[in-house]
Short mmCIF file of C-alpha atoms (C1' of nucleotides) in Angstrom, two decimals:
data_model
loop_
_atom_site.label_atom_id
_atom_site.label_comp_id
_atom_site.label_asym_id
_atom_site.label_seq_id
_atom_site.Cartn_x
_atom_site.Cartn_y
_atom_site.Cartn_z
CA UNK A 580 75.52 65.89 101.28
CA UNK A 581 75.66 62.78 99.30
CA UNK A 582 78.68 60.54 99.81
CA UNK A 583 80.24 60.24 96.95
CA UNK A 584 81.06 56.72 95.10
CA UNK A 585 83.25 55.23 92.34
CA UNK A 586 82.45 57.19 89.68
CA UNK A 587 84.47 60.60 90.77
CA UNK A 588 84.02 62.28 93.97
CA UNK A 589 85.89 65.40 94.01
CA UNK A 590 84.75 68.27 91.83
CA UNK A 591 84.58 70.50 95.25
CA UNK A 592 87.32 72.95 93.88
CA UNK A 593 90.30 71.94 92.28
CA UNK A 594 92.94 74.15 93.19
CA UNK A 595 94.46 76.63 90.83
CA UNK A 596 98.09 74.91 91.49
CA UNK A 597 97.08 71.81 90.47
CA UNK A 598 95.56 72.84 87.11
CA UNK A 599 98.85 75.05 86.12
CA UNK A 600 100.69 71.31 87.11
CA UNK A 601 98.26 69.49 84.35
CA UNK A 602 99.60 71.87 81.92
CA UNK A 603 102.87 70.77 82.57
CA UNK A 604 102.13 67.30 82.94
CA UNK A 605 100.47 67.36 79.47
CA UNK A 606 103.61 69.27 78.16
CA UNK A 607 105.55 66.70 79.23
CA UNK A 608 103.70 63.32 77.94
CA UNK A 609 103.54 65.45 74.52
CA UNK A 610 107.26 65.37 74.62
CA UNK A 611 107.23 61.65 75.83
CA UNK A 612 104.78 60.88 72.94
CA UNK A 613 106.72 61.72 70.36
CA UNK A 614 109.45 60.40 71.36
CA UNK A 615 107.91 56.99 71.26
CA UNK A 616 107.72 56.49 75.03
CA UNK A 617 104.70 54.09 75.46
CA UNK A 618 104.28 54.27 79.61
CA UNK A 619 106.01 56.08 82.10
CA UNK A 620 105.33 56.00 85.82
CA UNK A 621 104.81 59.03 88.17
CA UNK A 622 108.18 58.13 89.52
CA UNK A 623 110.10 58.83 86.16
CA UNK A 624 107.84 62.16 85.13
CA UNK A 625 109.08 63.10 88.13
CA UNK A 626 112.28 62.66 87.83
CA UNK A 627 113.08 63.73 84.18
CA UNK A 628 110.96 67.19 84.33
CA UNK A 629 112.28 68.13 88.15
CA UNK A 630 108.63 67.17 89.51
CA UNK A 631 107.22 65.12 92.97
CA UNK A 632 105.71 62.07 92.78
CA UNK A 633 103.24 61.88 94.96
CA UNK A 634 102.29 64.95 93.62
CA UNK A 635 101.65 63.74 90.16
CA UNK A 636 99.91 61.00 91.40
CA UNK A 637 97.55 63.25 93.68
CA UNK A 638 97.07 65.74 91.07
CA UNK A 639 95.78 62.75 89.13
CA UNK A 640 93.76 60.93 91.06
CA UNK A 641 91.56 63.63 91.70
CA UNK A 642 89.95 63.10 88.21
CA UNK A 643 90.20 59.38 87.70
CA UNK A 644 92.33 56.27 88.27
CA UNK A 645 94.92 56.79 85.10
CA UNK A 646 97.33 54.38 86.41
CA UNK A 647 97.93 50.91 86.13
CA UNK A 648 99.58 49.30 88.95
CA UNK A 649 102.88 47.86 89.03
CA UNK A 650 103.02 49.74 85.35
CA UNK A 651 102.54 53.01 85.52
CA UNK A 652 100.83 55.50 83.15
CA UNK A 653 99.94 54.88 79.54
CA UNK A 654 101.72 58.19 77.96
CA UNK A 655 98.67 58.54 74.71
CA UNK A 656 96.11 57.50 77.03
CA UNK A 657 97.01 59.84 79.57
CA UNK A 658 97.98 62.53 77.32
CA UNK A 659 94.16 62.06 75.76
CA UNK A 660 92.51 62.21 78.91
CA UNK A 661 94.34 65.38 80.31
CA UNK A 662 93.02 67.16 77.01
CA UNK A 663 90.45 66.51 77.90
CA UNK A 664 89.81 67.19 81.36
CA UNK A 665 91.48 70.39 81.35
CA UNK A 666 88.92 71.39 77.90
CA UNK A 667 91.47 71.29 75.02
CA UNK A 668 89.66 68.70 72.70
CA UNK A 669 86.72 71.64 72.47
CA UNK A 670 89.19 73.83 70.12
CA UNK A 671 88.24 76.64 72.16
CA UNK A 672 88.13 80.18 70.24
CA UNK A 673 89.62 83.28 71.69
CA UNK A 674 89.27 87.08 71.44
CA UNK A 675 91.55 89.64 71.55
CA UNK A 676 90.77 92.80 73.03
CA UNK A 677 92.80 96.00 72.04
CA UNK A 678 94.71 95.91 68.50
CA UNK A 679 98.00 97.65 70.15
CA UNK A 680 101.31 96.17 70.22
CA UNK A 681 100.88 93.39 72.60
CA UNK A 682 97.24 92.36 71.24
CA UNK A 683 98.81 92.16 67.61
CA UNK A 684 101.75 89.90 69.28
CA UNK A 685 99.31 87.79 71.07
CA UNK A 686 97.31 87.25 68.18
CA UNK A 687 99.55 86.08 66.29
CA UNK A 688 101.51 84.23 68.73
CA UNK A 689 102.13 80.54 67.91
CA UNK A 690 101.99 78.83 71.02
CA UNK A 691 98.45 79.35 71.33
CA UNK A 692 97.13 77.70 68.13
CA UNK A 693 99.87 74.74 68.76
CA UNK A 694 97.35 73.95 72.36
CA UNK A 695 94.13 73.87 70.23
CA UNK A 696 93.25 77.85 70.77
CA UNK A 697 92.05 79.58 67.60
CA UNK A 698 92.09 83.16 68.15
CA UNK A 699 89.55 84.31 65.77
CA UNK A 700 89.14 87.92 65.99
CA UNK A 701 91.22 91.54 67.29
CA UNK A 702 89.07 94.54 68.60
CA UNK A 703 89.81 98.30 68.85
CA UNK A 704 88.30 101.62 69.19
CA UNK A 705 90.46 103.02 66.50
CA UNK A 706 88.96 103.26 62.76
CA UNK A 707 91.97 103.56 61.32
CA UNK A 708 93.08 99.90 63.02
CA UNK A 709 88.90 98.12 62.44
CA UNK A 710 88.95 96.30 58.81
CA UNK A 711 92.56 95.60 58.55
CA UNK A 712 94.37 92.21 59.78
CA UNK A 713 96.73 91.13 61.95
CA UNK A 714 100.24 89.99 60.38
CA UNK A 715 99.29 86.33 61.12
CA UNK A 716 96.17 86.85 59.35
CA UNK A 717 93.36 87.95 62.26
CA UNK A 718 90.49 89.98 61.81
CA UNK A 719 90.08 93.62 63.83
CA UNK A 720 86.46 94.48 64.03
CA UNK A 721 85.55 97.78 65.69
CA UNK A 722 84.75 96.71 69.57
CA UNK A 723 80.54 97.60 69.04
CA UNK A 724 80.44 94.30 66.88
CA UNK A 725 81.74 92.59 70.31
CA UNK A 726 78.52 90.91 70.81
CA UNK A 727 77.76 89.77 67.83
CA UNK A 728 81.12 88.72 66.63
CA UNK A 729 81.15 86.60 70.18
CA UNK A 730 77.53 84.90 68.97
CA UNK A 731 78.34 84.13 65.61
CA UNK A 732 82.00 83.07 66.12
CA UNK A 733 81.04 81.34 69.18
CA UNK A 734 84.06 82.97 71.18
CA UNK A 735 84.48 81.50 74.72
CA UNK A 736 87.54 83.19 76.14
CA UNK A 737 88.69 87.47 75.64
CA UNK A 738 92.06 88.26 76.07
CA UNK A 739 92.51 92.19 77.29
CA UNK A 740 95.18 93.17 75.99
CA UNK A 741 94.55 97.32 76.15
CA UNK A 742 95.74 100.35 78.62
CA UNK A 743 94.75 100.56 82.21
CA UNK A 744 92.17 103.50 81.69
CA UNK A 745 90.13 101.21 79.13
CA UNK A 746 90.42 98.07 80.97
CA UNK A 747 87.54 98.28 83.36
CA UNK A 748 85.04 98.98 80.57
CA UNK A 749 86.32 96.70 78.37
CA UNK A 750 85.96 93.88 80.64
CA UNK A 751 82.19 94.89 81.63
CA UNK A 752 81.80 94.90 77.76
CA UNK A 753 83.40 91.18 77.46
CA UNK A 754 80.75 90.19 79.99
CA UNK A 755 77.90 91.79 78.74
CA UNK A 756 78.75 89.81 75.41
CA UNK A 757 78.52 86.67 77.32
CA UNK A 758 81.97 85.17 77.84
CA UNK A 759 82.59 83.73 80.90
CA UNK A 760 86.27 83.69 80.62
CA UNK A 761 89.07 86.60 80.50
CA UNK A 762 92.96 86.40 80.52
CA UNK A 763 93.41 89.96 81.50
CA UNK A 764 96.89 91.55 80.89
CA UNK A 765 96.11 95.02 82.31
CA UNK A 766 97.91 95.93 85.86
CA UNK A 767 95.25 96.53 88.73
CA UNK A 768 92.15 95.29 90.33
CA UNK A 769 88.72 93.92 88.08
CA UNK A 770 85.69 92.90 89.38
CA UNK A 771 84.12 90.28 87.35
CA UNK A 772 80.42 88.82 88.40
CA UNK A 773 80.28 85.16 89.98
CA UNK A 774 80.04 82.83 87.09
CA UNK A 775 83.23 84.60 85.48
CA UNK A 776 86.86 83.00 85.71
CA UNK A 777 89.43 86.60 85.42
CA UNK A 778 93.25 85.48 85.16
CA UNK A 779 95.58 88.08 85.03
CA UNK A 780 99.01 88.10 84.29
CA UNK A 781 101.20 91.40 85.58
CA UNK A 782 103.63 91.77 83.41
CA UNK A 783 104.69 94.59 85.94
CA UNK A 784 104.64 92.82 89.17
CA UNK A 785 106.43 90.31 87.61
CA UNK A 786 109.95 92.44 86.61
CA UNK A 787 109.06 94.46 90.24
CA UNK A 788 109.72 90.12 91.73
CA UNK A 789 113.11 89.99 89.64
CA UNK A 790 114.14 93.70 90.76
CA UNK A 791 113.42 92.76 94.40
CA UNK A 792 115.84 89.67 94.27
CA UNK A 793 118.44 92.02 92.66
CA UNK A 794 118.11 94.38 95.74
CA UNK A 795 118.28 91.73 98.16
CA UNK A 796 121.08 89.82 96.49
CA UNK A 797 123.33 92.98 96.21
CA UNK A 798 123.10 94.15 99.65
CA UNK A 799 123.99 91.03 101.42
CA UNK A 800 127.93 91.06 100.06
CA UNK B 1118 110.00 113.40 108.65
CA UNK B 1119 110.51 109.90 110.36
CA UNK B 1120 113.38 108.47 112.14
CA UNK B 1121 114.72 105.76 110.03
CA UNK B 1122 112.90 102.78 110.79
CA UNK B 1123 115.59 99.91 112.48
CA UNK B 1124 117.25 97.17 110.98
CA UNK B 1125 115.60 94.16 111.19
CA UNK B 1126 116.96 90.53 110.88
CA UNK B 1127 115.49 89.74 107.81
CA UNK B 1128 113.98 86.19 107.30
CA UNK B 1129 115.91 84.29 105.35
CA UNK B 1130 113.44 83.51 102.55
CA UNK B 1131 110.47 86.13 101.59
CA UNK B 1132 107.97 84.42 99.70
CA UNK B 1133 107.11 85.18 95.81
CA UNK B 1134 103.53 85.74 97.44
CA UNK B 1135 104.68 87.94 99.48
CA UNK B 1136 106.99 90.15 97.03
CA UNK B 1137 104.07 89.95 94.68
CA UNK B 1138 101.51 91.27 96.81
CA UNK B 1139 103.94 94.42 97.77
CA UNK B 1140 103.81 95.39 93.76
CA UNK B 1141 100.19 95.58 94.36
CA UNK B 1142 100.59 97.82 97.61
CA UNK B 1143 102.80 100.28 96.09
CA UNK B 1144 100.44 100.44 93.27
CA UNK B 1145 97.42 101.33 95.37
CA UNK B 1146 99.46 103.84 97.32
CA UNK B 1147 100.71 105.61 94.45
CA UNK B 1148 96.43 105.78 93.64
CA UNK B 1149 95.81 107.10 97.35
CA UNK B 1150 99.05 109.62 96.66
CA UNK B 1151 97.75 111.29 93.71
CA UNK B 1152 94.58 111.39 95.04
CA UNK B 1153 95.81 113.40 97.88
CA UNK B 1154 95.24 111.04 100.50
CA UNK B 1155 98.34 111.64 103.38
CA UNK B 1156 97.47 108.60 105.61
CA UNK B 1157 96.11 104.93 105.32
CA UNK B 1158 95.87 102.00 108.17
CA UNK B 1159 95.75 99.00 106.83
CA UNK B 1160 91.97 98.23 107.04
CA UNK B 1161 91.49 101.22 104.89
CA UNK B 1162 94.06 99.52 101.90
CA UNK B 1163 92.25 96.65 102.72
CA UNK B 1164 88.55 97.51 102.57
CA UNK B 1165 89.24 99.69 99.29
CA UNK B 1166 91.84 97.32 97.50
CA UNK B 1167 89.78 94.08 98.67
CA UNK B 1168 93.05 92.89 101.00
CA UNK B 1169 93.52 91.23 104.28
CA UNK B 1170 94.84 93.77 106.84
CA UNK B 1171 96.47 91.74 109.21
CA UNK B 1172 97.99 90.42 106.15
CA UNK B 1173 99.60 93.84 104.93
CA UNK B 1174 100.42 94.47 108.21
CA UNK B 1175 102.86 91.55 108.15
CA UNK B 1176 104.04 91.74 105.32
CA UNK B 1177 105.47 95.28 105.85
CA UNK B 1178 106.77 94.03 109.43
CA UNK B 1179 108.92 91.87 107.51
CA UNK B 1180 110.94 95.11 106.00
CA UNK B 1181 110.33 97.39 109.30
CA UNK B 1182 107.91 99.32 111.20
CA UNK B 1183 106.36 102.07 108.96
CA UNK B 1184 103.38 102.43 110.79
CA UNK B 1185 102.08 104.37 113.50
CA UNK B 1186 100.04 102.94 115.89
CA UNK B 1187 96.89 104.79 115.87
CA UNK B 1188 97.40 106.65 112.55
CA UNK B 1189 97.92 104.32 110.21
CA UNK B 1190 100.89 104.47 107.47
CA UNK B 1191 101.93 107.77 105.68
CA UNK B 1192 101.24 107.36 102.48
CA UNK B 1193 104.27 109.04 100.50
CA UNK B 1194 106.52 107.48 103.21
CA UNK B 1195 105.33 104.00 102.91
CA UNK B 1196 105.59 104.34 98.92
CA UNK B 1197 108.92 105.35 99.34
CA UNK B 1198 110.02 102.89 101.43
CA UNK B 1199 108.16 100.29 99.03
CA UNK B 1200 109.93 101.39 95.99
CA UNK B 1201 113.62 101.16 97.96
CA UNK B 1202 112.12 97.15 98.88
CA UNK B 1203 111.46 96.53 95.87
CA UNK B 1204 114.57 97.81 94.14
CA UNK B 1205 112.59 100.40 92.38
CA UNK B 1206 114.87 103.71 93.03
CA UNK B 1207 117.85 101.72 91.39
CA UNK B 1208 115.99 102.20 87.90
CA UNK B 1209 116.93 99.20 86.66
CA UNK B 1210 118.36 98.37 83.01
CA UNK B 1211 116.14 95.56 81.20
CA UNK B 1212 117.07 94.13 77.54
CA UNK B 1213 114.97 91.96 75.66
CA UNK B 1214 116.30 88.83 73.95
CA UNK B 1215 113.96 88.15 70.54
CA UNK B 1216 112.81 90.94 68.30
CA UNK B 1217 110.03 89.00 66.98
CA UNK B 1218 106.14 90.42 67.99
CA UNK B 1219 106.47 89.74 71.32
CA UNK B 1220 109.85 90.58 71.97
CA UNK B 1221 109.03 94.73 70.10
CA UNK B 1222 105.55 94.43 71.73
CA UNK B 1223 107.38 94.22 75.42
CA UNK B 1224 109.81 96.72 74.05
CA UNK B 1225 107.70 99.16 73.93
CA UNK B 1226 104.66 98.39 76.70
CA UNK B 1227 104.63 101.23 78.57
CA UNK B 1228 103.82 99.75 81.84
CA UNK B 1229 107.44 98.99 82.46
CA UNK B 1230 108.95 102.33 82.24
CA UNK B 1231 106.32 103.80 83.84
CA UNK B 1232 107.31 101.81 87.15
CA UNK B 1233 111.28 102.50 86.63
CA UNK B 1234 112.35 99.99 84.25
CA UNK B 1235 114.21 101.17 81.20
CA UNK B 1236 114.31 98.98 78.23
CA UNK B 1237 118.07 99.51 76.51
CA UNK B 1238 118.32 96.52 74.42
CA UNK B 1239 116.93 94.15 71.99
CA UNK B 1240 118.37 91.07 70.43
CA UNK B 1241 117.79 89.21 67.75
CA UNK B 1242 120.03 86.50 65.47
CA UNK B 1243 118.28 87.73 62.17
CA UNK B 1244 120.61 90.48 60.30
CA UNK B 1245 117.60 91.64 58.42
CA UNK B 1246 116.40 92.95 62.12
CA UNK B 1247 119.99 93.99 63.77
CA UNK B 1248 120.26 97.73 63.31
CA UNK B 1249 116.87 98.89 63.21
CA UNK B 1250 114.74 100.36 65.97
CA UNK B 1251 111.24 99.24 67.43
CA UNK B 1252 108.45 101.61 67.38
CA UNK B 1253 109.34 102.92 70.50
CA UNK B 1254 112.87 103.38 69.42
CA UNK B 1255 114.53 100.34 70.90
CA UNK B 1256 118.08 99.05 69.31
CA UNK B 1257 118.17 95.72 68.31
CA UNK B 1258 121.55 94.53 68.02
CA UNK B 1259 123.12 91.15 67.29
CA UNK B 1260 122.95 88.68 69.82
CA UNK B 1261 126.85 88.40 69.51
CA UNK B 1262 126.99 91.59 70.71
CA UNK B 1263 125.44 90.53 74.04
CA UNK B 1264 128.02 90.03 76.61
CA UNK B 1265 129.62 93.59 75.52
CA UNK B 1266 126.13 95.35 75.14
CA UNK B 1267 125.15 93.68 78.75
CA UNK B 1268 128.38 95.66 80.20
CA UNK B 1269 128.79 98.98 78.78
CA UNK B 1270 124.84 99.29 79.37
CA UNK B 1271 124.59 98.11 82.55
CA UNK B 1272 121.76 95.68 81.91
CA UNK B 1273 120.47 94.00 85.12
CA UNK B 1274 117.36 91.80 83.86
CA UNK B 1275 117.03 89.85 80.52
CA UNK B 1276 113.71 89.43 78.92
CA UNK B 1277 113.53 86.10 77.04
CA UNK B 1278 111.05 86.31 74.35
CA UNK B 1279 112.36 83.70 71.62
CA UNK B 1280 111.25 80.68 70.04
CA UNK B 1281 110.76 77.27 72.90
CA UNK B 1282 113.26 76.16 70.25
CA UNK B 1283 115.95 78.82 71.19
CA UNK B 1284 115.05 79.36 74.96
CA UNK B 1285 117.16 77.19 76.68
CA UNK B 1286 120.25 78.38 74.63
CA UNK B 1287 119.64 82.20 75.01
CA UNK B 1288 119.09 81.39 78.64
CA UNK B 1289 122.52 80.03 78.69
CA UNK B 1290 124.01 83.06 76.65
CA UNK B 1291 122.17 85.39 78.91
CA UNK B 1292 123.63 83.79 81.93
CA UNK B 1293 126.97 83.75 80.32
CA UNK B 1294 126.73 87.52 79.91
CA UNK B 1295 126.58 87.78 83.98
CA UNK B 1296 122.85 89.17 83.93
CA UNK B 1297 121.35 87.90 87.16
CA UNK B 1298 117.44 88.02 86.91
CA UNK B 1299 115.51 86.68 83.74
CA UNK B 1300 112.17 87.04 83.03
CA UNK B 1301 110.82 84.33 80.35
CA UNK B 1302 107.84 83.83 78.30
CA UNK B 1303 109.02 81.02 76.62
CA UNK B 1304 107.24 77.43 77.66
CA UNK B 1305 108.83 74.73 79.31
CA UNK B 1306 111.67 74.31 82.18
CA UNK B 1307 114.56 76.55 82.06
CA UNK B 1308 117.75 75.66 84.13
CA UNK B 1309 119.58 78.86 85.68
CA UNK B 1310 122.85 78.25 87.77
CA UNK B 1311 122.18 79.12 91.62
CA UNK B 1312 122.47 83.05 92.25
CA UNK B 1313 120.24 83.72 89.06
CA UNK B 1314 117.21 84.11 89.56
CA UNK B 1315 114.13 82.90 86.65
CA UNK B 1316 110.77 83.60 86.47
CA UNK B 1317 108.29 82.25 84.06
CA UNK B 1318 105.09 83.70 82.63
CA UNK B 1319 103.63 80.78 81.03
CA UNK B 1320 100.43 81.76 78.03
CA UNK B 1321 99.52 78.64 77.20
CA UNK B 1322 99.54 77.65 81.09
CA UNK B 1323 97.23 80.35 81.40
CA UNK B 1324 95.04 80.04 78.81
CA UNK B 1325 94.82 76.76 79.96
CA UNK B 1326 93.44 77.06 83.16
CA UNK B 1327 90.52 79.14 81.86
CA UNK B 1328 89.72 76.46 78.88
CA UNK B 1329 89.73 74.12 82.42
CA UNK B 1330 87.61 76.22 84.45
CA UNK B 1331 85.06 76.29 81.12
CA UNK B 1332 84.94 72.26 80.86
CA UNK B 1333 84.12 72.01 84.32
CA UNK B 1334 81.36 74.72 84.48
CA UNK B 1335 79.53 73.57 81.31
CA UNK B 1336 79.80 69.65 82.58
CA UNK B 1337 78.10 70.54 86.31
CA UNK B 1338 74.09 71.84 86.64
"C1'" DT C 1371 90.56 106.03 121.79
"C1'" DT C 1372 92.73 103.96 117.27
"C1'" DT C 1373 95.74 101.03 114.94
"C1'" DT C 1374 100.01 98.63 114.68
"C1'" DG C 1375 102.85 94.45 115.14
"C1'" DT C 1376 102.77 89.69 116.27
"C1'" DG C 1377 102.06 85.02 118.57
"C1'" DA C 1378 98.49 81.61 118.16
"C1'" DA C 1379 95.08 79.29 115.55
"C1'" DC C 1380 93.63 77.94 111.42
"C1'" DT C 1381 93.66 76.60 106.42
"C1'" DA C 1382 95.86 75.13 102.22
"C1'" DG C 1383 99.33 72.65 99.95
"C1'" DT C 1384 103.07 69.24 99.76
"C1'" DT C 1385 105.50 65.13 100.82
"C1'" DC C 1386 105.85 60.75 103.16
"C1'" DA C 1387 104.95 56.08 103.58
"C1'" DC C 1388 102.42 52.15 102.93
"C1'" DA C 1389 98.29 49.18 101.86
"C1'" DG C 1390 96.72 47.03 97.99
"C1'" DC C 1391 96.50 45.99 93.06
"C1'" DT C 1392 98.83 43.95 88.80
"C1'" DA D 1032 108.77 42.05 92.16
"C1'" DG D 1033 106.79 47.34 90.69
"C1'" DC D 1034 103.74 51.14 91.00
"C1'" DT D 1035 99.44 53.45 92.01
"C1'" DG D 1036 96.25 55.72 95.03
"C1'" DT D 1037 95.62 57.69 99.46
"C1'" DG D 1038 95.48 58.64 104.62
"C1'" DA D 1039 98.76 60.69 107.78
"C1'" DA D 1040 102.37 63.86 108.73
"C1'" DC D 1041 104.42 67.82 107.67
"C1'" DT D 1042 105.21 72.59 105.81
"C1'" DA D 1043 103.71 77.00 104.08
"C1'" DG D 1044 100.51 80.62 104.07
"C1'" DT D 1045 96.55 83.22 105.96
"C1'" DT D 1046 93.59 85.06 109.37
"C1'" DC D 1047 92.42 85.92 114.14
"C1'" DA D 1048 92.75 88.33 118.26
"C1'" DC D 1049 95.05 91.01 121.49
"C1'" DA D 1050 98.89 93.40 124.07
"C1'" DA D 1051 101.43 97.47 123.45
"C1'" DA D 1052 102.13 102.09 121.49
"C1'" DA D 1053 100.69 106.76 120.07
#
DNA sequence: TTTTGTGAACTAGTTCACAGCT
DNA sequence: AGCTGTGAACTAGTTCACAAAA
């Protein structure tokens, strides 16, 4: 083990938590930005977006020393650097697999493009769906062009957006093609090989957390 | 047939982690149910679902004893009592605020009424939109009708898939209606009054952390 | 025996509080 | 003075390991 010096020690593993906090933190200096704010300190994030300051400042300092003291935070510089580190100045391009209702909506959904994602292409199964476009103007290619489509439109990141039964397969398939990073929006388990990054978001589990708060909340009256 | 497991004095607060983690219990025992399987113990769940045991095991003891020591759980019984946890026998009444892609997309994923949740509503400020159906055969109605469609329908949970522009207003008119749990896709803090309870799916955050996770593998080796 | 339910031990994450820089 | 960056203290969450039950 080498101890580690000025430059930036910590690349160990930066937890999950404190990425999803960057986003916000960027959110937030984006906001600050254009409304003309030049610095801010961690102190005042924290208090106008509901946040801790030490936090912040922790989250921070595990990727360089943003700050001045005594100042604060530049808001562009800072803003520039957190594009950075968290990959957004690489105008990464996405994939969507499945052409259904929520792959269409996701494809065409604007907050995506707004954070420097161009989603560049729709698959399906389905003839009758391959060769037509989404509303917003994206391509659906039949899913056997997968890997070629992902090599000549460079495509980094596959969104599943298609039924349980197909979602196991179509994830293999999104590895086999070579991209090594899946938002997956299919309920249940996937195994993806080391090397991989697999977030899912569960749309069910997430109404099943509201409907347990409802159950609790009525029977304590 | 069991004797009915004892009250317990509930903890005050159940984590999100842990509420989370029973959605994915009662979805691998409904998979061991149809598969015929009659009892589990909780190293089987774990060893096939990739779970801790001990941690299963506590969870549950936070609702009651369901198992049997030596045997394990019974499967139908321990779904059952999962689905009464989570609130999922009360087949709750869900409308969706925002008829745009996303909003019809949710409308009609079929995840949600598959695990009791029945989608009543839609809502929408555009006139060309109020009246018609979604593919699945969804009202939309005017958002003015709100507060009297939330009543006579008996609509528990609010799904809040508008414009970041509109969010924090519908939130409010959502509230105002005397719906209880919200479920938003919309970026950004929301404010909800105490007793309502608000939780976020965030895309870009998500996206996000797998353009992060692709920055830091490429700059390693 | 087998397996639960649970205190104890451990690990991860957050917040405090202050030294040190501007 | 003001504010960052960071070790120390604290809190939450997970896993271990075992006594008690079937």
């Amino acid at each position: 083990m080498k101890p580690p010096n000025k430059a930036r020690p910590l690349p160990d593993q930066i937890s999950e938590l404190t990425t999803n906090r960057l986003s916000i933190y960027l959110r937030c200096l984006a906001e600050l930005d254009v409304a003309g704010v030049e610095t801010i300190s961690s102190q005042g994030l924290a208090e106008q977006f509901k946040l801790n300051a030490a936090q912040i400042r922790k989250d921070l300092a595990y990727f360089g020393e943003f700050g001045v003291r005594g100042v604060g935070y530049f808001v562009k510089d800072l803003r520039r650097n957190l594009r950075q580190i968290l990959g957004l100045d690489r105008n990464l391009r996405v994939a969507i697999m499945g052409a259904g209702n929520l792959g269409m909506a996701l494809a065409d959904y604007p907050g995506f493009r707004q954070e420097g994602f161009e989603i560049v292409a729709l698959f399906d199964v389905l003839n009758e769906k391959v060769g037509h476009l989404s509303r917003g103007g994206v391509n659906i290619y039949d899913v056997r062009q997968l890997k070629k489509v992902v090599k000549t439109d460079r495509i980094s990141i596959a969104v599943v957006a298609v039924p349980v039964s197909a979602a196991e397969h179509v994830v293999r398939q999104v590895v086999a093609a070579g991209v090594k990073a899946i938002l997956n929006f299919s309920p249940g388990p996937l195994a993806v090989p080391p090397g991989v990054k697999l977030k899912s978001v569960d749309l069910t589990q997430s109404l099943e957390s509201l409907s347990f708060f409802l159950a609790r909340e009525g029977a304590d009256s």
